[in-house]
């Protein structure tokens, strides 16, 4: 009897809506499905001279649906306040819809290959570790070197770099729960892109879906030449969302 009752109660529970992000025409990103939102800090190792880790930041109150600024001008960042309409923001999407594997350059190695789509670079700089992840991929001396290359590739928030296991023919990816991150880059004194983690679906303003991937970054400074994806323009324009940690 207890088993039957529990089954009935479970059946009545509403299914959670899958989270997704929709790009609006010349407007914000609409995030739905209760995706958690938090800041993510690029942590630089001074001895290494480049980023080596991610640091957790402020978590925002849970919301079922919210709109994130895409033009870079909101006075209520990271959320949209309608500034895009007043400023005449041109949010035309320039990125194509090709599959990652179809565009990737392959850097071979003994046990793993490094897949690289340069147009997705968000200039997070984790790839500079250990003299460059490309060199690690080419010159895999042992399991330790392979594991380090896989880790570094997985730290790239944009998913520009993906480690590919040759034996299993499977991408080696970090495990993320679906979430939205706001990248902060204290070393450069700027705020970075919006990090979609854990396979969050992304839909273009015309309704066409982009390839769902474990890691992608979206532009939030309004200056990217590869909209809706981040291309690192936030560094050039000095984009700052008002985070006190940036020291401005």
Tab-separated table of C-alpha atoms in Angstrom:
chain	number	residue	atom	x	y	z
A	1	UNK	CA	0.000	0.000	0.000
A	2	UNK	CA	2.797	2.432	0.865
A	3	UNK	CA	4.469	1.730	-2.432
A	4	UNK	CA	1.247	2.449	-4.347
A	5	UNK	CA	0.633	5.718	-2.480
A	6	UNK	CA	4.151	6.933	-3.120
A	7	UNK	CA	3.814	6.103	-6.798
A	8	UNK	CA	0.588	8.084	-7.048
A	9	UNK	CA	2.066	11.088	-5.267
A	10	UNK	CA	5.114	10.988	-7.519
A	11	UNK	CA	2.938	10.840	-10.628
A	12	UNK	CA	1.178	14.052	-9.642
A	13	UNK	CA	4.372	16.068	-9.354
A	14	UNK	CA	4.756	18.500	-12.275
A	15	UNK	CA	7.767	17.899	-14.452
A	16	UNK	CA	10.404	20.604	-14.267
A	17	UNK	CA	10.545	22.718	-17.383
A	18	UNK	CA	13.860	22.355	-19.173
A	19	UNK	CA	15.876	25.551	-19.056
A	20	UNK	CA	16.800	27.404	-22.219
A	21	UNK	CA	17.993	30.776	-23.489
A	22	UNK	CA	16.353	32.691	-26.325
A	23	UNK	CA	18.006	35.580	-28.156
A	24	UNK	CA	15.510	38.363	-28.864
A	25	UNK	CA	15.773	40.648	-31.878
A	26	UNK	CA	17.966	43.620	-30.902
A	27	UNK	CA	17.058	42.898	-27.302
A	28	UNK	CA	17.995	40.797	-24.279
A	29	UNK	CA	18.496	37.103	-23.686
A	30	UNK	CA	15.386	35.523	-22.186
A	31	UNK	CA	16.359	32.791	-19.733
A	32	UNK	CA	13.643	30.348	-18.699
A	33	UNK	CA	13.324	27.129	-16.767
A	34	UNK	CA	14.676	28.426	-13.469
A	35	UNK	CA	18.328	28.215	-14.503
A	36	UNK	CA	20.555	29.329	-11.600
A	37	UNK	CA	22.556	32.530	-12.148
A	38	UNK	CA	25.899	33.311	-10.492
A	39	UNK	CA	29.170	35.137	-11.093
A	40	UNK	CA	32.266	33.172	-12.078
A	41	UNK	CA	35.741	34.646	-11.523
A	42	UNK	CA	38.798	33.961	-13.652
A	43	UNK	CA	41.586	33.114	-11.195
A	44	UNK	CA	45.154	33.822	-12.307
A	45	UNK	CA	48.173	31.994	-10.931
A	46	UNK	CA	50.982	34.547	-10.756
A	47	UNK	CA	53.672	31.887	-11.000
A	48	UNK	CA	52.036	30.386	-14.097
A	49	UNK	CA	51.276	33.837	-15.492
A	50	UNK	CA	47.798	32.936	-16.713
A	51	UNK	CA	44.407	31.715	-15.478
A	52	UNK	CA	44.462	28.282	-13.876
A	53	UNK	CA	41.171	28.034	-12.001
A	54	UNK	CA	37.622	29.336	-11.630
A	55	UNK	CA	36.422	31.051	-8.468
A	56	UNK	CA	32.762	31.160	-7.353
A	57	UNK	CA	31.049	34.512	-6.963
A	58	UNK	CA	27.713	36.050	-6.039
A	59	UNK	CA	24.639	33.888	-6.524
A	60	UNK	CA	21.473	35.665	-7.632
A	61	UNK	CA	18.038	34.854	-6.194
A	62	UNK	CA	16.280	32.057	-8.049
A	63	UNK	CA	13.866	33.119	-10.779
A	64	UNK	CA	11.834	31.021	-13.159
A	65	UNK	CA	12.381	33.511	-15.999
A	66	UNK	CA	14.650	36.535	-16.355
A	67	UNK	CA	16.059	38.815	-19.071
A	68	UNK	CA	19.810	39.417	-19.286
A	69	UNK	CA	21.230	42.577	-20.859
A	70	UNK	CA	22.781	42.007	-24.275
A	71	UNK	CA	23.553	45.578	-25.352
A	72	UNK	CA	25.934	46.323	-22.469
A	73	UNK	CA	24.158	49.542	-21.518
A	74	UNK	CA	21.655	48.525	-18.869
A	75	UNK	CA	21.692	50.455	-15.616
A	76	UNK	CA	20.499	47.326	-13.841
A	77	UNK	CA	23.156	44.828	-15.000
A	78	UNK	CA	23.144	41.936	-15.453
A	79	UNK	CA	19.430	42.342	-16.117
A	80	UNK	CA	17.821	44.201	-18.997
A	81	UNK	CA	16.218	47.579	-18.257
A	82	UNK	CA	15.136	48.492	-21.795
A	83	UNK	CA	18.217	50.562	-22.660
A	84	UNK	CA	18.664	48.605	-25.899
A	85	UNK	CA	15.524	50.220	-27.332
A	86	UNK	CA	16.567	53.766	-26.439
A	87	UNK	CA	20.103	53.249	-27.738
A	88	UNK	CA	19.038	51.621	-31.004
A	89	UNK	CA	21.108	48.535	-30.277
A	90	UNK	CA	21.891	46.385	-33.320
A	91	UNK	CA	21.982	42.823	-32.067
A	92	UNK	CA	22.123	41.154	-35.461
A	93	UNK	CA	23.424	37.622	-35.065
A	94	UNK	CA	26.519	36.940	-37.151
A	95	UNK	CA	27.331	33.413	-36.019
A	96	UNK	CA	26.435	30.486	-38.216
A	97	UNK	CA	24.721	27.259	-37.259
A	98	UNK	CA	27.369	24.754	-38.304
A	99	UNK	CA	28.117	21.883	-35.948
A	100	UNK	CA	31.238	22.212	-33.824
A	101	UNK	CA	32.776	19.027	-35.211
A	102	UNK	CA	32.306	20.251	-38.767
A	103	UNK	CA	34.278	23.460	-38.102
A	104	UNK	CA	36.949	22.212	-35.729
A	105	UNK	CA	40.623	22.039	-36.564
A	106	UNK	CA	42.169	18.868	-35.159
A	107	UNK	CA	45.470	18.899	-33.306
A	108	UNK	CA	46.556	15.316	-33.017
A	109	UNK	CA	48.379	13.436	-30.295
A	110	UNK	CA	49.031	9.881	-29.238
A	111	UNK	CA	45.927	9.209	-27.173
A	112	UNK	CA	43.863	12.375	-27.502
A	113	UNK	CA	43.197	15.031	-30.081
A	114	UNK	CA	42.420	18.672	-29.418
A	115	UNK	CA	39.465	20.079	-31.362
A	116	UNK	CA	39.631	23.839	-31.875
A	117	UNK	CA	37.132	26.326	-33.360
A	118	UNK	CA	39.010	29.637	-33.206
A	119	UNK	CA	35.977	31.809	-33.949
A	120	UNK	CA	34.512	30.846	-30.558
A	121	UNK	CA	37.446	32.239	-28.542
A	122	UNK	CA	36.303	34.400	-25.608
A	123	UNK	CA	39.874	35.247	-24.543
A	124	UNK	CA	39.664	33.580	-21.146
A	125	UNK	CA	43.332	32.483	-21.559
A	126	UNK	CA	43.252	29.122	-19.754
A	127	UNK	CA	44.783	27.598	-22.868
A	128	UNK	CA	48.099	29.356	-22.086
A	129	UNK	CA	48.854	26.980	-19.207
A	130	UNK	CA	51.883	24.678	-19.375
A	131	UNK	CA	53.259	26.514	-22.380
A	132	UNK	CA	50.039	26.102	-24.374
A	133	UNK	CA	47.501	23.306	-24.499
A	134	UNK	CA	48.186	22.693	-28.197
A	135	UNK	CA	51.737	21.620	-27.386
A	136	UNK	CA	50.464	19.301	-24.685
A	137	UNK	CA	48.084	17.705	-27.157
A	138	UNK	CA	50.864	17.180	-29.695
A	139	UNK	CA	53.460	15.871	-27.283
A	140	UNK	CA	51.640	13.532	-24.917
A	141	UNK	CA	54.386	11.848	-22.957
A	142	UNK	CA	52.246	9.999	-20.447
A	143	UNK	CA	48.817	9.739	-18.829
A	144	UNK	CA	49.573	12.756	-16.645
A	145	UNK	CA	50.215	14.981	-19.653
A	146	UNK	CA	47.037	13.740	-21.331
A	147	UNK	CA	44.976	14.414	-18.197
A	148	UNK	CA	46.404	17.944	-17.917
A	149	UNK	CA	45.541	18.706	-21.552
A	150	UNK	CA	42.011	17.419	-20.998
A	151	UNK	CA	41.607	19.554	-17.864
A	152	UNK	CA	42.856	22.723	-19.567
A	153	UNK	CA	40.626	22.203	-22.599
A	154	UNK	CA	37.653	21.739	-20.264
A	155	UNK	CA	38.357	25.046	-18.495
A	156	UNK	CA	37.651	27.016	-21.689
A	157	UNK	CA	34.212	28.551	-20.989
A	158	UNK	CA	33.416	29.072	-24.654
A	159	UNK	CA	34.010	25.460	-25.581
A	160	UNK	CA	36.419	26.611	-28.273
A	161	UNK	CA	38.670	23.769	-27.168
A	162	UNK	CA	37.468	20.209	-26.684
A	163	UNK	CA	39.585	17.189	-25.818
A	164	UNK	CA	38.774	14.117	-27.896
A	165	UNK	CA	39.652	10.650	-26.646
A	166	UNK	CA	40.895	8.639	-29.615
A	167	UNK	CA	40.286	5.234	-28.077
A	168	UNK	CA	36.629	5.812	-27.224
A	169	UNK	CA	35.950	8.486	-29.870
A	170	UNK	CA	34.163	10.549	-27.228
A	171	UNK	CA	34.643	14.172	-26.168
A	172	UNK	CA	36.141	14.561	-22.702
A	173	UNK	CA	33.984	17.181	-20.985
A	174	UNK	CA	33.699	18.499	-17.422
A	175	UNK	CA	30.384	17.706	-15.766
A	176	UNK	CA	28.174	20.724	-15.213
A	177	UNK	CA	24.619	21.035	-14.015
A	178	UNK	CA	22.679	23.368	-16.355
A	179	UNK	CA	23.399	26.926	-15.194
A	180	UNK	CA	24.195	30.477	-16.302
A	181	UNK	CA	27.427	32.174	-15.250
A	182	UNK	CA	28.518	35.802	-15.484
A	183	UNK	CA	32.258	35.836	-16.152
A	184	UNK	CA	34.382	38.394	-14.289
A	185	UNK	CA	38.028	38.946	-15.238
A	186	UNK	CA	39.815	40.852	-12.433
A	187	UNK	CA	43.244	40.570	-14.084
A	188	UNK	CA	41.998	42.502	-17.127
A	189	UNK	CA	39.665	44.665	-15.017
A	190	UNK	CA	36.634	43.756	-17.126
A	191	UNK	CA	33.435	41.762	-17.070
A	192	UNK	CA	33.327	38.912	-19.561
A	193	UNK	CA	30.641	36.991	-21.362
A	194	UNK	CA	27.670	34.957	-20.220
A	195	UNK	CA	28.667	31.345	-19.669
A	196	UNK	CA	26.041	28.696	-20.442
A	197	UNK	CA	27.050	25.465	-18.744
A	198	UNK	CA	25.710	21.937	-18.833
A	199	UNK	CA	24.075	21.803	-22.243
A	200	UNK	CA	21.677	24.753	-21.991
A	201	UNK	CA	19.770	25.052	-25.305
A	202	UNK	CA	20.178	28.360	-27.169
A	203	UNK	CA	17.652	29.653	-29.681
A	204	UNK	CA	18.246	32.430	-32.219
A	205	UNK	CA	15.912	35.384	-32.609
A	206	UNK	CA	14.449	33.759	-35.732
A	207	UNK	CA	13.615	30.610	-33.784
A	208	UNK	CA	16.420	28.495	-35.208
A	209	UNK	CA	18.303	26.560	-32.534
A	210	UNK	CA	22.060	26.680	-32.209
A	211	UNK	CA	23.885	23.455	-31.492
A	212	UNK	CA	23.422	22.541	-27.838
A	213	UNK	CA	26.828	22.159	-26.222
A	214	UNK	CA	28.231	21.670	-22.737
A	215	UNK	CA	30.031	25.031	-22.781
A	216	UNK	CA	29.328	28.244	-24.676
A	217	UNK	CA	29.760	31.949	-23.960
A	218	UNK	CA	27.421	34.723	-25.067
A	219	UNK	CA	28.265	38.394	-25.613
A	220	UNK	CA	26.994	40.837	-22.999
A	221	UNK	CA	29.054	43.931	-23.876
A	222	UNK	CA	27.190	44.382	-27.165
A	223	UNK	CA	30.415	44.638	-29.187
A	224	UNK	CA	31.100	41.093	-30.395
A	225	UNK	CA	31.539	40.549	-34.106
A	226	UNK	CA	30.248	36.995	-33.696
A	227	UNK	CA	26.936	37.645	-31.950
A	228	UNK	CA	25.357	36.079	-30.049
A	229	UNK	CA	28.657	34.483	-29.017
A	230	UNK	CA	31.406	36.278	-27.124
A	231	UNK	CA	34.568	37.045	-29.097
A	232	UNK	CA	36.548	38.780	-26.348
A	233	UNK	CA	35.542	42.321	-27.353
A	234	UNK	CA	34.723	43.066	-23.696
A	235	UNK	CA	38.481	43.325	-23.077
A	236	UNK	CA	38.999	45.844	-25.881
A	237	UNK	CA	36.063	48.048	-24.885
A	238	UNK	CA	36.704	47.766	-21.128
A	239	UNK	CA	33.256	46.447	-20.334
A	240	UNK	CA	32.400	46.651	-16.640
A	241	UNK	CA	29.123	45.546	-15.093
A	242	UNK	CA	29.920	47.435	-11.891
A	243	UNK	CA	31.502	44.568	-9.980
A	244	UNK	CA	33.595	46.066	-7.126
A	245	UNK	CA	36.120	43.222	-7.468
A	246	UNK	CA	37.300	44.755	-10.740
A	247	UNK	CA	38.764	47.678	-8.811
A	248	UNK	CA	37.349	50.431	-10.970
